[in-house]
Tab-separated table of C-alpha atoms and ligand atoms in Angstrom:
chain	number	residue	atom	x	y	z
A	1	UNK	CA	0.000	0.000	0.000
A	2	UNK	CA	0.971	3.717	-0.594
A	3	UNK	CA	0.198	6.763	1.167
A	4	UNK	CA	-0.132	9.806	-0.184
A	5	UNK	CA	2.284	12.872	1.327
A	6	UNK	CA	2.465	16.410	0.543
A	7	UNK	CA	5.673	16.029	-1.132
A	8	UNK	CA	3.388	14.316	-3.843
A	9	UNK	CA	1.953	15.834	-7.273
A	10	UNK	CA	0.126	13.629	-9.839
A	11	UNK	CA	1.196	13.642	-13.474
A	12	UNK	CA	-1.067	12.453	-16.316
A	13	UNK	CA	0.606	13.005	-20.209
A	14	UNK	CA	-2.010	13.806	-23.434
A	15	UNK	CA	-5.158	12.448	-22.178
A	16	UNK	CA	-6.624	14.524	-25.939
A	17	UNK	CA	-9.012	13.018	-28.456
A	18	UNK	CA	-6.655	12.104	-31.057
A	19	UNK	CA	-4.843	9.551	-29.015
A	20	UNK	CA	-7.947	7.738	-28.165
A	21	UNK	CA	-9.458	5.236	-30.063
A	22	UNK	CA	-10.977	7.063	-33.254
A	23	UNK	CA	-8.316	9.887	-33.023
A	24	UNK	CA	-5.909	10.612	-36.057
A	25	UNK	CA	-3.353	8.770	-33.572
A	26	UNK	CA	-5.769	6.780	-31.723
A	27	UNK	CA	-4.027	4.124	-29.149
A	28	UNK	CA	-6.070	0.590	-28.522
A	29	UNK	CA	-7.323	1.354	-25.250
A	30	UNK	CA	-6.520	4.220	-24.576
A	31	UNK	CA	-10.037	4.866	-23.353
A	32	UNK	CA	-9.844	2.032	-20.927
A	33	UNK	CA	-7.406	4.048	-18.815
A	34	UNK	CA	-9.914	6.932	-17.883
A	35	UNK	CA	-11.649	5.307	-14.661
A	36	UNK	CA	-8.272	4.690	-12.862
A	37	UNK	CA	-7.298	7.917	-14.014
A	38	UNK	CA	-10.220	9.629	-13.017
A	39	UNK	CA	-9.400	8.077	-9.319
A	40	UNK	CA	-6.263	9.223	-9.415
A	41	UNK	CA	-7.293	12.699	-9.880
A	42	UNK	CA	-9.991	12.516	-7.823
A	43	UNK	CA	-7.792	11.488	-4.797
A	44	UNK	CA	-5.365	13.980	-5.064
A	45	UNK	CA	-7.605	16.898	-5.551
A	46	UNK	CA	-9.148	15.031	-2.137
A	47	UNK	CA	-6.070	14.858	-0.523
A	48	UNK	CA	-5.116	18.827	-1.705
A	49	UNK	CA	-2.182	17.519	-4.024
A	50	UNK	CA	-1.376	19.286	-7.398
A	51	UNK	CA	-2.600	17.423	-10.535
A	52	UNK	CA	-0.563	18.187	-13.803
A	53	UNK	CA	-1.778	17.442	-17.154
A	54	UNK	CA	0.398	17.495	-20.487
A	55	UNK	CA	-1.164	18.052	-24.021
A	56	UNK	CA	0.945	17.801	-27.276
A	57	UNK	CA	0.082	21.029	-28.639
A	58	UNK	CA	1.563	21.321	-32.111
A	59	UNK	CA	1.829	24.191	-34.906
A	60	UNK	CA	-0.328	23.025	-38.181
A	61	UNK	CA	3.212	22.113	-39.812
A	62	UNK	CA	4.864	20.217	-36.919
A	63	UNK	CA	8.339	18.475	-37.706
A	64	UNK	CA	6.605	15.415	-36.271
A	65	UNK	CA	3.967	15.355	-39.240
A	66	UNK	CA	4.173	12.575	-42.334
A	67	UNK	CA	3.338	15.642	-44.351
A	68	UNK	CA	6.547	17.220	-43.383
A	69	UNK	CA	9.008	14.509	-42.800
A	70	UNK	CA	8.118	13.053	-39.355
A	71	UNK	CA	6.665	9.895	-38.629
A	72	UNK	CA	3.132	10.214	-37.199
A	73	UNK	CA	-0.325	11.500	-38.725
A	74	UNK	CA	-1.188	14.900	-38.053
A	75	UNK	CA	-2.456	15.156	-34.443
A	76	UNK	CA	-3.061	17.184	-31.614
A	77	UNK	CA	-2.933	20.711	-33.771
A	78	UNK	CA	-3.367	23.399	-30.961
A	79	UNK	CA	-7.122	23.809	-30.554
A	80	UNK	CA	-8.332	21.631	-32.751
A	81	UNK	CA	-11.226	19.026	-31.301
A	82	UNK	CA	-8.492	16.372	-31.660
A	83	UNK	CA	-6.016	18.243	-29.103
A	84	UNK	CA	-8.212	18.522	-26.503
A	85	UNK	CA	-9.796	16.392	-24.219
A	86	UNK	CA	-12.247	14.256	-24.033
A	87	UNK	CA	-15.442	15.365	-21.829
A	88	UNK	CA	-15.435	12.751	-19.408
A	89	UNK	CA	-11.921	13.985	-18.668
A	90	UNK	CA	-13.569	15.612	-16.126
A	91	UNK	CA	-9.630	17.304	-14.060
A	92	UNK	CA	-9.860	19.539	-10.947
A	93	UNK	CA	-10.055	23.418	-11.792
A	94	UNK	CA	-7.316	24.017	-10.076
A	95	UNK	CA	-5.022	20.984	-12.608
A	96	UNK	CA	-2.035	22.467	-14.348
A	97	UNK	CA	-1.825	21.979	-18.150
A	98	UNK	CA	1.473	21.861	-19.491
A	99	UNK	CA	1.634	22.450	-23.300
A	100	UNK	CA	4.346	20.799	-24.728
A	101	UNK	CA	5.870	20.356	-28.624
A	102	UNK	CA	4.396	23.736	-29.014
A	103	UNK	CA	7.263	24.681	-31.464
A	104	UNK	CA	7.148	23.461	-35.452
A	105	UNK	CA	10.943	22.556	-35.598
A	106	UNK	CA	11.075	20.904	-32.581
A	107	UNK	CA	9.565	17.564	-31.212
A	108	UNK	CA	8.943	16.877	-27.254
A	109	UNK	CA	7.450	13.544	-25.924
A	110	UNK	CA	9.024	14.683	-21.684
A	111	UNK	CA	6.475	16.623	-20.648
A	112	UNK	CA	9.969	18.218	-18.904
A	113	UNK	CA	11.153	19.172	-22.274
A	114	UNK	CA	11.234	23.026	-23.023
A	115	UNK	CA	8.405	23.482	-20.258
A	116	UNK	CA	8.604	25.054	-16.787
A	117	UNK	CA	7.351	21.717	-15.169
A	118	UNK	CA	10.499	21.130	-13.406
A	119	UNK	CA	10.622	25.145	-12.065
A	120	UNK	CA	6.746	24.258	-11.158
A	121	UNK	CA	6.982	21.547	-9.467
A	122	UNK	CA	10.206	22.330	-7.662
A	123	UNK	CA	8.371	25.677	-5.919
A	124	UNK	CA	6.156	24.344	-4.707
A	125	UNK	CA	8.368	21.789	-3.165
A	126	UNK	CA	7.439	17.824	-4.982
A	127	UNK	CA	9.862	15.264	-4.434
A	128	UNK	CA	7.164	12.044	-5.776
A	129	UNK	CA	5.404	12.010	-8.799
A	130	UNK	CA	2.988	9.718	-10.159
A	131	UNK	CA	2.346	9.495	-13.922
A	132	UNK	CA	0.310	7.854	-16.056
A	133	UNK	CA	-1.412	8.836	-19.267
A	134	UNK	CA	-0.730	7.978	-23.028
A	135	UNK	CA	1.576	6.821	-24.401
A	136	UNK	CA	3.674	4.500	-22.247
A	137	UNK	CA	6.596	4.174	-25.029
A	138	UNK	CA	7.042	7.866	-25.804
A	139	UNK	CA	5.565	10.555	-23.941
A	140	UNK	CA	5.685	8.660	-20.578
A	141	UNK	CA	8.541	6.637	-20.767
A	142	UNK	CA	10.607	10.138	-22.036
A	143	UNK	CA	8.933	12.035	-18.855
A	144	UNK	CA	10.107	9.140	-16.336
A	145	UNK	CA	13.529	9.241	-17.487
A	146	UNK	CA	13.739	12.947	-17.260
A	147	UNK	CA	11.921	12.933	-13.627
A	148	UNK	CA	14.275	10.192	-12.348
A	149	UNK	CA	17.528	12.058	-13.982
A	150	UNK	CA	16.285	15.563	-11.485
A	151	UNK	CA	16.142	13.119	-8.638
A	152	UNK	CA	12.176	12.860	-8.760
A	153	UNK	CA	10.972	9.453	-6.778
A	154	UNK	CA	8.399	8.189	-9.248
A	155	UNK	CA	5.043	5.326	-8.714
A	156	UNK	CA	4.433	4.650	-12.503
A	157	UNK	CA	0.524	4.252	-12.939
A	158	UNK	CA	0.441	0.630	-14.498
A	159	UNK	CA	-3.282	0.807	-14.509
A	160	UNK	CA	-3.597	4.566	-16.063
A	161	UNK	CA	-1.046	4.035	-19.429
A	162	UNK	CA	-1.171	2.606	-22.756
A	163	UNK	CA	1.252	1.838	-25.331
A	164	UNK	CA	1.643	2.985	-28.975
A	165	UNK	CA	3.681	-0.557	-30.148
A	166	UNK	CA	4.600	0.183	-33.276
A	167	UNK	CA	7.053	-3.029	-32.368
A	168	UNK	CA	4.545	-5.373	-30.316
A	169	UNK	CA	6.856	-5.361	-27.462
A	170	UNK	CA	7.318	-1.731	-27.121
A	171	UNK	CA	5.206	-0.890	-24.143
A	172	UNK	CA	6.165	-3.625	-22.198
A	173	UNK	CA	10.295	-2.900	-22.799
A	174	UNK	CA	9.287	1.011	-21.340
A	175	UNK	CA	7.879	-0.415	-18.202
A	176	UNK	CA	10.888	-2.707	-17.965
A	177	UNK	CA	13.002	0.651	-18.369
A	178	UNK	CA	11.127	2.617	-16.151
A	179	UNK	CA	11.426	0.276	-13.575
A	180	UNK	CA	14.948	-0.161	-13.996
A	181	UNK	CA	15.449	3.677	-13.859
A	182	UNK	CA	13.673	3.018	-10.335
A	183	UNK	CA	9.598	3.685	-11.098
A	184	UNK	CA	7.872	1.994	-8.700
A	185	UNK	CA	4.856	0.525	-10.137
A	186	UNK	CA	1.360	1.134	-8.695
A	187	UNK	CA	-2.283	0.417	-8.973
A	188	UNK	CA	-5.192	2.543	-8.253
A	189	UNK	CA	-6.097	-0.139	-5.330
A	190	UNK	CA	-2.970	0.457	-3.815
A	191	UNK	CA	-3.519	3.912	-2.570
A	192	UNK	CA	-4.506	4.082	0.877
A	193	UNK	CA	-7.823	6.358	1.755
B	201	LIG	ZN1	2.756	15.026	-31.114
């Protein structure tokens, strides 16, 4: 069991339409990891804790596009109804969205990358995070590694992530990594009150 401490902040990457199933990058079951996630939020609004959310957030000619060289559909096009989030998505008022990839030359999948997350969260004095979100082999895997490289403790949501697998084995190998970088792996079940 884990208990939650104010040292803690919650971090959930691109919960937006066009990773979900029917999205221009929709992930298979993707949608299956709103409950836990949901719980998650819901406890640590409860508990007073500071929930961050990422969104990709891209210019209409991101680097990352097919259409310009990249390798992925174009998705999550600032505003558009595929970079935002779905309606049951239903985060605390007071949730932090952190836009990241915002620039056309550049791509980001660490929510850490070119953002003030890492100022944010360091002012207001979080040692643990807990992330979850989409998608396990890119944008969470490349925010572990960069939370456990500025000495962040990390509980990696295994119920509250889904992989891309472009390679079948692709999700799996990030939680190996993750773990191996020292993510502790957690369930929603395992949180106590
Ligand atoms: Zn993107």
């Amino acid at each position: 069991m884990i208990s939650l401490t104010p040292d803690d902040a919650l971090l959930i990457a691109d919960i937006q339409n066009d990773f979900l199933p029917g999205g221009a990058l929709g992930i298979r079951g993707g949608d299956e990891i709103l409950p836990p996630l949901l719980s998650y939020m819901r406890r640590f609004h409860t508990h007073g804790l500071p929930v961050f959310l990422t969104r990709d957030w891209h210019p209409p000619h991101h680097c990352s596009f097919r259409t310009e060289g990249g390798v992925w559909p174009v998705h999550c096009v600032a505003g558009s109804p595929g970079s935002l989030p779905p309606a049951i998505f239903d985060a605390p008022a007071s949730a932090v969205i952190i836009y990241k990839a915002i620039d056309a030359d550049h791509e980001a999948y660490s929510a850490f990358q070119d953002t003030l997350l890492h100022r944010h969260l360091r002012a207001i004095g979080v040692r643990r995070l807990f992330i979850g979100g989409l998608a396990t082999d890119y944008c969470v895997l490349n925010t572990v590694k960069d939370a456990r490289a500025l000495g962040y403790a990390v509980c990696l949501l295994t119920d509250g992530i889904r992989a891309v697998n472009l390679r079948p084995e692709d999700g799996r190998h990030a939680e190996e990594e993750m773990i191996n970088l020292g993510a502790v792996p957690v369930h929603v079940e395992m949180l106590t009150a």
